Amino acid sequence: MDFLNKLAPKHGWLDLAVLTGLLLVINGFFASHDIGWTHLQPTPWLLLPMLMGCRYGFASGMAGAGVAILVVTFGFFQQAEVYSIKTPEQAKAVLEKRMNQVAIVALDGRPAQGRPDVQTRQLDVLLSVLLRHHGYLFAAMFAAGGICGQIQRGFKSREILVNAQADRAAERLKKLDTDLFLLREAKSELERLLATRDAELSTLDAEIRRLFDSEGDELWQDILLLLNRQARVSDAAIYTLADNGQTLVRKGLLGSARSLGARLALKDIEMAGLALKSKSAVTIPEFWQRAVAEQRDYLMVVPLLDSRDQPLALLVVTGMPFISLTKKSVYLVALICRWASRVAEVGAQADTTSRVVEGVEGQRIFTEQFFRTNVQLAFDSWQKHSLPSAVVLFAAARQPKAKQAQVEALIMANIRGGDFPAAIGLPIPHLAVLLPLCGERGVGIFADRILAACRKDPELGAHLQAHVVNLDTVTSLDQLWADLTRHVA
């Protein structure tokens, strides 16, 4: 790995050595007698300063030109030969013989060896011939290296500018990502706050109503998605009980299926057994306080109980952001499960919890007992979580009880899915409607809409009145029933 790092482009000296070696090998293979390849115009050695300049810049281009010039000079010296000439005829013969090479002729009649002054004069002559033959080539090499280096500098400057802009954009993107995370946190918190006020949108009121539109086993998956939106649950499953409560059968899955198999034995999940026994949510901090044989990945187990506190299903949570796993979020998950279990009970036990309304297809009126248990749940939601609910009593004063069915059909024709209507045993035609988790503005809109639709009935429309009791204004359910009776009286 270190060797590969040394081969990285930042090591220009290594590239210079490699290119020089390659050119020497190629030069020696194709023209071993002409080191420097000067007989080939332009010489391939011109590539060395060009490549180095284009890759590394001006200085590297100059260095490449210097190396190429040294190679050409070395080849020139290799080709040059010195002769000792005594007569002009010998000089003429040598010049004719070495027509294509450089010849230094000494006319002193003696060999140059052992004569430093003659050797110096010979070197001077050799350099003079070198510059006269290849001066333009040397200048071209320096020019090529410099020009290519400047071209590389232009592209490099553009690259540096682009990289700087990319770095600034990356920093800005990182900041925007942080801001987006904080915005999501604020949005999530705002939605939870809106659930306690009068907003009709993004509230538990609207979310619970949507569950009534689910069909069959789709309800369990929709409950998990609701928990994901409201409580940021990321990995969870809902199980129903089978084999006399000894086996858990998965009905819905959110996120990863790790530790959330299709079928689980109840005895293998101690947290689930504890939740069923206590009929309340069990979280991992409480579970860790107990002596357990093996710690699992379960963060929370919440039972979905019906109106008789019997388990319909179990919510098992294995994944949730650490920042969201708070006491408040556990309360919210438990609250959603309580109301979602009522929706499941309405679908699974429709014959025991409600009756069909005559003359209105697809609408059912709940029994008084089921209505009262739901009012109790709404009252508990207000006391524990400050989530307001209301009961709207529609009554036709001074009308005979025999018109009860007619009043029910008139009101139920305009009722919304997710409301809990019921007859509560008053002596006049009436219908009480529980609006769970709904603020004052939503209650007012609902009552006005129902009355406006009922006013069209010529017989009962003029006698029908709406009486609203907000659960946040009463201290007990006895006071609630007293207020409803007082309105009738």
PDB file of C-alpha atoms in Angstrom, residues 37-270:
ATOM      1  CA  TRP A  37      16.650  10.715 -31.149  1.00  0.00           C
ATOM      2  CA  THR A  38      17.800  13.938 -32.803  1.00  0.00           C
ATOM      3  CA  HIS A  39      17.669  12.493 -36.314  1.00  0.00           C
ATOM      4  CA  LEU A  40      13.883  12.172 -35.906  1.00  0.00           C
ATOM      5  CA  GLN A  41      12.213  15.558 -36.118  1.00  0.00           C
ATOM      6  CA  PRO A  42      10.578  16.459 -33.846  1.00  0.00           C
ATOM      7  CA  THR A  43      12.368  14.255 -31.378  1.00  0.00           C
ATOM      8  CA  PRO A  44      10.111  12.148 -29.094  1.00  0.00           C
ATOM      9  CA  TRP A  45      12.070  13.542 -26.154  1.00  0.00           C
ATOM     10  CA  LEU A  46      10.019  16.672 -26.592  1.00  0.00           C
ATOM     11  CA  LEU A  47       7.203  14.708 -24.939  1.00  0.00           C
ATOM     12  CA  LEU A  48       9.023  14.703 -21.594  1.00  0.00           C
ATOM     13  CA  PRO A  49       8.748  18.454 -20.826  1.00  0.00           C
ATOM     14  CA  MET A  50       5.272  18.581 -22.371  1.00  0.00           C
ATOM     15  CA  LEU A  51       3.900  15.737 -20.236  1.00  0.00           C
ATOM     16  CA  MET A  52       5.542  16.978 -17.054  1.00  0.00           C
ATOM     17  CA  GLY A  53       4.348  20.516 -17.655  1.00  0.00           C
ATOM     18  CA  CYS A  54       0.786  19.437 -18.413  1.00  0.00           C
ATOM     19  CA  ARG A  55       0.644  17.243 -15.329  1.00  0.00           C
ATOM     20  CA  TYR A  56       2.540  19.208 -12.668  1.00  0.00           C
ATOM     21  CA  GLY A  57       3.004  22.757 -13.882  1.00  0.00           C
ATOM     22  CA  PHE A  58       5.694  25.206 -14.953  1.00  0.00           C
ATOM     23  CA  ALA A  59       8.540  24.071 -12.678  1.00  0.00           C
ATOM     24  CA  SER A  60       8.062  20.412 -13.548  1.00  0.00           C
ATOM     25  CA  GLY A  61       7.954  21.307 -17.241  1.00  0.00           C
ATOM     26  CA  MET A  62      11.283  23.104 -16.893  1.00  0.00           C
ATOM     27  CA  ALA A  63      12.737  20.111 -15.042  1.00  0.00           C
ATOM     28  CA  GLY A  64      11.520  17.781 -17.786  1.00  0.00           C
ATOM     29  CA  ALA A  65      13.104  20.032 -20.407  1.00  0.00           C
ATOM     30  CA  GLY A  66      16.404  19.983 -18.480  1.00  0.00           C
ATOM     31  CA  VAL A  67      16.425  16.180 -18.300  1.00  0.00           C
ATOM     32  CA  ALA A  68      15.609  15.902 -22.016  1.00  0.00           C
ATOM     33  CA  ILE A  69      18.435  18.314 -22.866  1.00  0.00           C
ATOM     34  CA  LEU A  70      20.874  16.281 -20.767  1.00  0.00           C
ATOM     35  CA  VAL A  71      19.873  13.127 -22.640  1.00  0.00           C
ATOM     36  CA  VAL A  72      20.265  14.833 -26.036  1.00  0.00           C
ATOM     37  CA  THR A  73      23.647  16.252 -24.969  1.00  0.00           C
ATOM     38  CA  PHE A  74      24.810  12.842 -23.774  1.00  0.00           C
ATOM     39  CA  GLY A  75      23.805  11.343 -27.103  1.00  0.00           C
ATOM     40  CA  PHE A  76      25.643  14.105 -28.926  1.00  0.00           C
ATOM     41  CA  PHE A  77      28.843  13.389 -26.995  1.00  0.00           C
ATOM     42  CA  GLN A  78      28.460   9.695 -27.714  1.00  0.00           C
ATOM     43  CA  GLN A  79      28.347  10.394 -31.446  1.00  0.00           C
ATOM     44  CA  ALA A  80      31.279  12.824 -31.518  1.00  0.00           C
ATOM     45  CA  GLU A  81      34.738  11.436 -32.380  1.00  0.00           C
ATOM     46  CA  VAL A  82      38.187  13.121 -32.273  1.00  0.00           C
ATOM     47  CA  TYR A  83      40.751  12.520 -35.007  1.00  0.00           C
ATOM     48  CA  SER A  84      44.424  13.480 -35.230  1.00  0.00           C
ATOM     49  CA  ILE A  85      44.998  14.811 -38.738  1.00  0.00           C
ATOM     50  CA  LYS A  86      48.424  15.543 -40.205  1.00  0.00           C
ATOM     51  CA  THR A  87      47.490  16.569 -43.731  1.00  0.00           C
ATOM     52  CA  PRO A  88      44.533  18.377 -45.350  1.00  0.00           C
ATOM     53  CA  GLU A  89      43.821  15.292 -47.434  1.00  0.00           C
ATOM     54  CA  GLN A  90      43.239  13.259 -44.257  1.00  0.00           C
ATOM     55  CA  ALA A  91      40.860  15.930 -42.937  1.00  0.00           C
ATOM     56  CA  LYS A  92      38.860  15.907 -46.156  1.00  0.00           C
ATOM     57  CA  ALA A  93      38.580  12.119 -46.070  1.00  0.00           C
ATOM     58  CA  VAL A  94      37.402  12.125 -42.462  1.00  0.00           C
ATOM     59  CA  LEU A  95      34.768  14.816 -43.118  1.00  0.00           C
ATOM     60  CA  GLU A  96      33.452  12.887 -46.095  1.00  0.00           C
ATOM     61  CA  LYS A  97      33.356   9.676 -44.034  1.00  0.00           C
ATOM     62  CA  ARG A  98      31.616  11.268 -40.989  1.00  0.00           C
ATOM     63  CA  MET A  99      29.173  13.313 -42.977  1.00  0.00           C
ATOM     64  CA  ASN A 100      26.255  12.596 -40.657  1.00  0.00           C
ATOM     65  CA  GLN A 101      28.175  12.795 -37.389  1.00  0.00           C
ATOM     66  CA  VAL A 102      30.144  15.417 -35.537  1.00  0.00           C
ATOM     67  CA  ALA A 103      33.873  15.328 -36.046  1.00  0.00           C
ATOM     68  CA  ILE A 104      36.446  17.429 -34.191  1.00  0.00           C
ATOM     69  CA  VAL A 105      39.567  17.776 -36.273  1.00  0.00           C
ATOM     70  CA  ALA A 106      42.968  18.586 -34.734  1.00  0.00           C
ATOM     71  CA  LEU A 107      45.561  19.789 -37.265  1.00  0.00           C
ATOM     72  CA  ASP A 108      48.536  19.777 -34.932  1.00  0.00           C
ATOM     73  CA  GLY A 109      49.790  16.418 -36.199  1.00  0.00           C
ATOM     74  CA  ARG A 110      49.704  14.837 -32.777  1.00  0.00           C
ATOM     75  CA  PRO A 111      47.105  12.899 -30.798  1.00  0.00           C
ATOM     76  CA  ALA A 112      45.000  14.834 -28.276  1.00  0.00           C
ATOM     77  CA  GLN A 113      45.695  12.439 -25.413  1.00  0.00           C
ATOM     78  CA  GLY A 114      47.973  13.902 -22.795  1.00  0.00           C
ATOM     79  CA  ARG A 115      47.415  17.454 -24.056  1.00  0.00           C
ATOM     80  CA  PRO A 116      45.029  19.282 -21.651  1.00  0.00           C
ATOM     81  CA  ASP A 117      45.142  22.475 -23.719  1.00  0.00           C
ATOM     82  CA  VAL A 118      44.156  20.602 -26.850  1.00  0.00           C
ATOM     83  CA  GLN A 119      41.372  18.711 -25.014  1.00  0.00           C
ATOM     84  CA  THR A 120      39.969  22.013 -23.720  1.00  0.00           C
ATOM     85  CA  ARG A 121      39.947  23.471 -27.193  1.00  0.00           C
ATOM     86  CA  GLN A 122      38.249  20.301 -28.438  1.00  0.00           C
ATOM     87  CA  LEU A 123      35.480  20.591 -25.735  1.00  0.00           C
ATOM     88  CA  ASP A 124      34.915  24.216 -26.605  1.00  0.00           C
ATOM     89  CA  VAL A 125      34.538  23.298 -30.239  1.00  0.00           C
ATOM     90  CA  LEU A 126      32.204  20.392 -29.323  1.00  0.00           C
ATOM     91  CA  LEU A 127      29.894  22.621 -27.254  1.00  0.00           C
ATOM     92  CA  SER A 128      29.890  25.207 -30.003  1.00  0.00           C
ATOM     93  CA  VAL A 129      28.842  22.590 -32.517  1.00  0.00           C
ATOM     94  CA  LEU A 130      26.209  21.251 -30.061  1.00  0.00           C
ATOM     95  CA  LEU A 131      24.593  24.655 -29.665  1.00  0.00           C
ATOM     96  CA  ARG A 132      24.792  25.346 -33.385  1.00  0.00           C
ATOM     97  CA  HIS A 133      23.114  22.023 -34.248  1.00  0.00           C
ATOM     98  CA  HIS A 134      20.553  21.768 -31.397  1.00  0.00           C
ATOM     99  CA  GLY A 135      20.154  25.262 -29.969  1.00  0.00           C
ATOM    100  CA  TYR A 136      16.651  25.632 -31.380  1.00  0.00           C
ATOM    101  CA  LEU A 137      15.714  22.173 -30.043  1.00  0.00           C
ATOM    102  CA  PHE A 138      16.829  23.097 -26.531  1.00  0.00           C
ATOM    103  CA  ALA A 139      14.910  26.361 -26.680  1.00  0.00           C
ATOM    104  CA  ALA A 140      11.852  24.495 -27.967  1.00  0.00           C
ATOM    105  CA  MET A 141      12.043  22.037 -25.081  1.00  0.00           C
ATOM    106  CA  PHE A 142      12.096  24.822 -22.495  1.00  0.00           C
ATOM    107  CA  ALA A 143       9.313  26.619 -24.343  1.00  0.00           C
ATOM    108  CA  ALA A 144       7.185  23.460 -24.532  1.00  0.00           C
ATOM    109  CA  GLY A 145       7.664  22.743 -20.818  1.00  0.00           C
ATOM    110  CA  GLY A 146       6.858  26.333 -19.851  1.00  0.00           C
ATOM    111  CA  ILE A 147       3.825  26.665 -22.125  1.00  0.00           C
ATOM    112  CA  CYS A 148       2.368  23.325 -21.018  1.00  0.00           C
ATOM    113  CA  GLY A 149       3.024  24.309 -17.399  1.00  0.00           C
ATOM    114  CA  GLN A 150       1.108  27.560 -17.867  1.00  0.00           C
ATOM    115  CA  ILE A 151      -1.745  25.695 -19.539  1.00  0.00           C
ATOM    116  CA  GLN A 152      -1.816  23.300 -16.594  1.00  0.00           C
ATOM    117  CA  ARG A 153      -1.838  26.280 -14.238  1.00  0.00           C
ATOM    118  CA  GLY A 154      -4.916  27.633 -15.976  1.00  0.00           C
ATOM    119  CA  PHE A 155      -6.766  24.352 -15.583  1.00  0.00           C
ATOM    120  CA  LYS A 156      -5.408  23.932 -12.048  1.00  0.00           C
ATOM    121  CA  SER A 157      -6.637  27.377 -11.063  1.00  0.00           C
ATOM    122  CA  ARG A 158     -10.060  26.457 -12.336  1.00  0.00           C
ATOM    123  CA  GLU A 159      -9.893  23.172 -10.422  1.00  0.00           C
ATOM    124  CA  ILE A 160      -8.847  24.962  -7.235  1.00  0.00           C
ATOM    125  CA  LEU A 161     -11.726  27.394  -7.654  1.00  0.00           C
ATOM    126  CA  VAL A 162     -14.201  24.580  -8.239  1.00  0.00           C
ATOM    127  CA  ASN A 163     -12.863  22.657  -5.236  1.00  0.00           C
ATOM    128  CA  ALA A 164     -13.137  25.744  -3.052  1.00  0.00           C
ATOM    129  CA  GLN A 165     -16.715  26.261  -4.184  1.00  0.00           C
ATOM    130  CA  ALA A 166     -17.434  22.570  -3.559  1.00  0.00           C
ATOM    131  CA  ASP A 167     -15.994  22.836  -0.043  1.00  0.00           C
ATOM    132  CA  ARG A 168     -18.125  25.881   0.681  1.00  0.00           C
ATOM    133  CA  ALA A 169     -21.171  24.108  -0.731  1.00  0.00           C
ATOM    134  CA  ALA A 170     -20.420  21.029   1.392  1.00  0.00           C
ATOM    135  CA  GLU A 171     -20.153  23.170   4.526  1.00  0.00           C
ATOM    136  CA  ARG A 172     -23.395  24.914   3.637  1.00  0.00           C
ATOM    137  CA  LEU A 173     -25.085  21.577   2.946  1.00  0.00           C
ATOM    138  CA  LYS A 174     -23.900  20.282   6.311  1.00  0.00           C
ATOM    139  CA  LYS A 175     -25.323  23.373   7.991  1.00  0.00           C
ATOM    140  CA  LEU A 176     -28.591  23.002   6.083  1.00  0.00           C
ATOM    141  CA  ASP A 177     -28.738  19.344   7.091  1.00  0.00           C
ATOM    142  CA  THR A 178     -28.373  20.369  10.732  1.00  0.00           C
ATOM    143  CA  ASP A 179     -31.034  23.041  10.305  1.00  0.00           C
ATOM    144  CA  LEU A 180     -33.310  20.521   8.617  1.00  0.00           C
ATOM    145  CA  PHE A 181     -32.872  18.105  11.505  1.00  0.00           C
ATOM    146  CA  LEU A 182     -33.772  20.845  13.984  1.00  0.00           C
ATOM    147  CA  LEU A 183     -36.721  21.827  11.791  1.00  0.00           C
ATOM    148  CA  ARG A 184     -37.984  18.260  11.776  1.00  0.00           C
ATOM    149  CA  GLU A 185     -37.643  18.136  15.545  1.00  0.00           C
ATOM    150  CA  ALA A 186     -39.571  21.402  15.827  1.00  0.00           C
ATOM    151  CA  LYS A 187     -42.230  20.169  13.397  1.00  0.00           C
ATOM    152  CA  SER A 188     -42.608  16.941  15.334  1.00  0.00           C
ATOM    153  CA  GLU A 189     -42.943  18.844  18.597  1.00  0.00           C
ATOM    154  CA  LEU A 190     -45.388  21.289  17.013  1.00  0.00           C
ATOM    155  CA  GLU A 191     -47.591  18.450  15.837  1.00  0.00           C
ATOM    156  CA  ARG A 192     -47.652  17.072  19.363  1.00  0.00           C
ATOM    157  CA  LEU A 193     -48.613  20.515  20.674  1.00  0.00           C
ATOM    158  CA  LEU A 194     -51.302  20.889  18.037  1.00  0.00           C
ATOM    159  CA  ALA A 195     -52.803  17.640  19.234  1.00  0.00           C
ATOM    160  CA  THR A 196     -53.729  19.398  22.473  1.00  0.00           C
ATOM    161  CA  ARG A 197     -55.372  22.399  20.822  1.00  0.00           C
ATOM    162  CA  ASP A 198     -58.060  23.238  18.302  1.00  0.00           C
ATOM    163  CA  ALA A 199     -56.287  22.382  15.064  1.00  0.00           C
ATOM    164  CA  GLU A 200     -58.087  19.874  12.875  1.00  0.00           C
ATOM    165  CA  LEU A 201     -54.996  18.912  10.918  1.00  0.00           C
ATOM    166  CA  SER A 202     -51.926  16.996  12.081  1.00  0.00           C
ATOM    167  CA  THR A 203     -53.629  16.028  15.357  1.00  0.00           C
ATOM    168  CA  LEU A 204     -54.355  12.755  17.054  1.00  0.00           C
ATOM    169  CA  ASP A 205     -58.009  13.484  16.387  1.00  0.00           C
ATOM    170  CA  ALA A 206     -57.505  13.298  12.626  1.00  0.00           C
ATOM    171  CA  GLU A 207     -55.007  10.437  12.906  1.00  0.00           C
ATOM    172  CA  ILE A 208     -57.322   8.229  14.988  1.00  0.00           C
ATOM    173  CA  ARG A 209     -60.190   8.892  12.583  1.00  0.00           C
ATOM    174  CA  ARG A 210     -58.096   7.673   9.674  1.00  0.00           C
ATOM    175  CA  LEU A 211     -57.745   4.318  11.398  1.00  0.00           C
ATOM    176  CA  PHE A 212     -61.486   3.738  11.015  1.00  0.00           C
ATOM    177  CA  ASP A 213     -60.982   3.653   7.239  1.00  0.00           C
ATOM    178  CA  SER A 214     -58.551   0.718   7.495  1.00  0.00           C
ATOM    179  CA  GLU A 215     -59.794  -2.682   6.430  1.00  0.00           C
ATOM    180  CA  GLY A 216     -58.864  -6.025   7.972  1.00  0.00           C
ATOM    181  CA  ASP A 217     -55.218  -6.525   8.856  1.00  0.00           C
ATOM    182  CA  GLU A 218     -54.324  -3.200   7.225  1.00  0.00           C
ATOM    183  CA  LEU A 219     -55.324  -1.632  10.541  1.00  0.00           C
ATOM    184  CA  TRP A 220     -52.243  -3.021  12.306  1.00  0.00           C
ATOM    185  CA  GLN A 221     -49.898  -1.624   9.677  1.00  0.00           C
ATOM    186  CA  ASP A 222     -51.656   1.751   9.787  1.00  0.00           C
ATOM    187  CA  ILE A 223     -51.240   1.821  13.569  1.00  0.00           C
ATOM    188  CA  LEU A 224     -47.488   1.290  13.157  1.00  0.00           C
ATOM    189  CA  LEU A 225     -47.287   4.098  10.602  1.00  0.00           C
ATOM    190  CA  LEU A 226     -49.185   6.364  12.990  1.00  0.00           C
ATOM    191  CA  LEU A 227     -46.678   5.564  15.733  1.00  0.00           C
ATOM    192  CA  ASN A 228     -43.863   6.351  13.317  1.00  0.00           C
ATOM    193  CA  ARG A 229     -45.335   9.766  12.514  1.00  0.00           C
ATOM    194  CA  GLN A 230     -46.294  10.783  16.026  1.00  0.00           C
ATOM    195  CA  ALA A 231     -43.720   9.059  18.268  1.00  0.00           C
ATOM    196  CA  ARG A 232     -40.899   8.372  15.758  1.00  0.00           C
ATOM    197  CA  VAL A 233     -40.983   4.625  16.285  1.00  0.00           C
ATOM    198  CA  SER A 234     -38.717   3.158  13.583  1.00  0.00           C
ATOM    199  CA  ASP A 235     -38.717  -0.625  14.166  1.00  0.00           C
ATOM    200  CA  ALA A 236     -41.743  -2.344  15.658  1.00  0.00           C
ATOM    201  CA  ALA A 237     -44.318  -5.079  15.140  1.00  0.00           C
ATOM    202  CA  ILE A 238     -47.843  -5.806  16.329  1.00  0.00           C
ATOM    203  CA  TYR A 239     -48.666  -9.336  17.441  1.00  0.00           C
ATOM    204  CA  THR A 240     -51.970 -11.011  18.218  1.00  0.00           C
ATOM    205  CA  LEU A 241     -52.256 -13.831  20.739  1.00  0.00           C
ATOM    206  CA  ALA A 242     -52.756 -17.455  19.665  1.00  0.00           C
ATOM    207  CA  ASP A 243     -52.640 -20.892  21.309  1.00  0.00           C
ATOM    208  CA  ASN A 244     -54.365 -19.650  24.458  1.00  0.00           C
ATOM    209  CA  GLY A 245     -52.077 -16.667  24.664  1.00  0.00           C
ATOM    210  CA  GLN A 246     -48.833 -18.662  24.481  1.00  0.00           C
ATOM    211  CA  THR A 247     -47.855 -17.712  20.916  1.00  0.00           C
ATOM    212  CA  LEU A 248     -47.480 -14.294  19.334  1.00  0.00           C
ATOM    213  CA  VAL A 249     -48.455 -14.043  15.653  1.00  0.00           C
ATOM    214  CA  ARG A 250     -47.148 -11.024  13.777  1.00  0.00           C
ATOM    215  CA  LYS A 251     -49.823  -8.938  12.031  1.00  0.00           C
ATOM    216  CA  GLY A 252     -47.867  -5.840  11.110  1.00  0.00           C
ATOM    217  CA  LEU A 253     -44.183  -4.894  10.733  1.00  0.00           C
ATOM    218  CA  LEU A 254     -42.420  -1.542  10.595  1.00  0.00           C
ATOM    219  CA  GLY A 255     -38.722  -1.272   9.746  1.00  0.00           C
ATOM    220  CA  SER A 256     -36.290  -4.108  10.455  1.00  0.00           C
ATOM    221  CA  ALA A 257     -37.564  -7.621  11.242  1.00  0.00           C
ATOM    222  CA  ARG A 258     -34.586  -8.323  13.510  1.00  0.00           C
ATOM    223  CA  SER A 259     -35.874  -9.899  16.744  1.00  0.00           C
ATOM    224  CA  LEU A 260     -39.409  -9.554  15.338  1.00  0.00           C
ATOM    225  CA  GLY A 261     -40.133 -12.973  13.863  1.00  0.00           C
ATOM    226  CA  ALA A 262     -43.405 -14.022  12.264  1.00  0.00           C
ATOM    227  CA  ARG A 263     -44.201 -16.215  15.272  1.00  0.00           C
ATOM    228  CA  LEU A 264     -42.743 -15.879  18.757  1.00  0.00           C
ATOM    229  CA  ALA A 265     -43.243 -17.851  21.928  1.00  0.00           C
ATOM    230  CA  LEU A 266     -44.539 -15.664  24.734  1.00  0.00           C
ATOM    231  CA  LYS A 267     -42.227 -17.352  27.239  1.00  0.00           C
ATOM    232  CA  ASP A 268     -39.204 -16.195  25.240  1.00  0.00           C
ATOM    233  CA  ILE A 269     -40.133 -12.526  25.651  1.00  0.00           C
ATOM    234  CA  GLU A 270     -40.196 -11.729  29.333  1.00  0.00           C
TER     235      GLU A 270
END
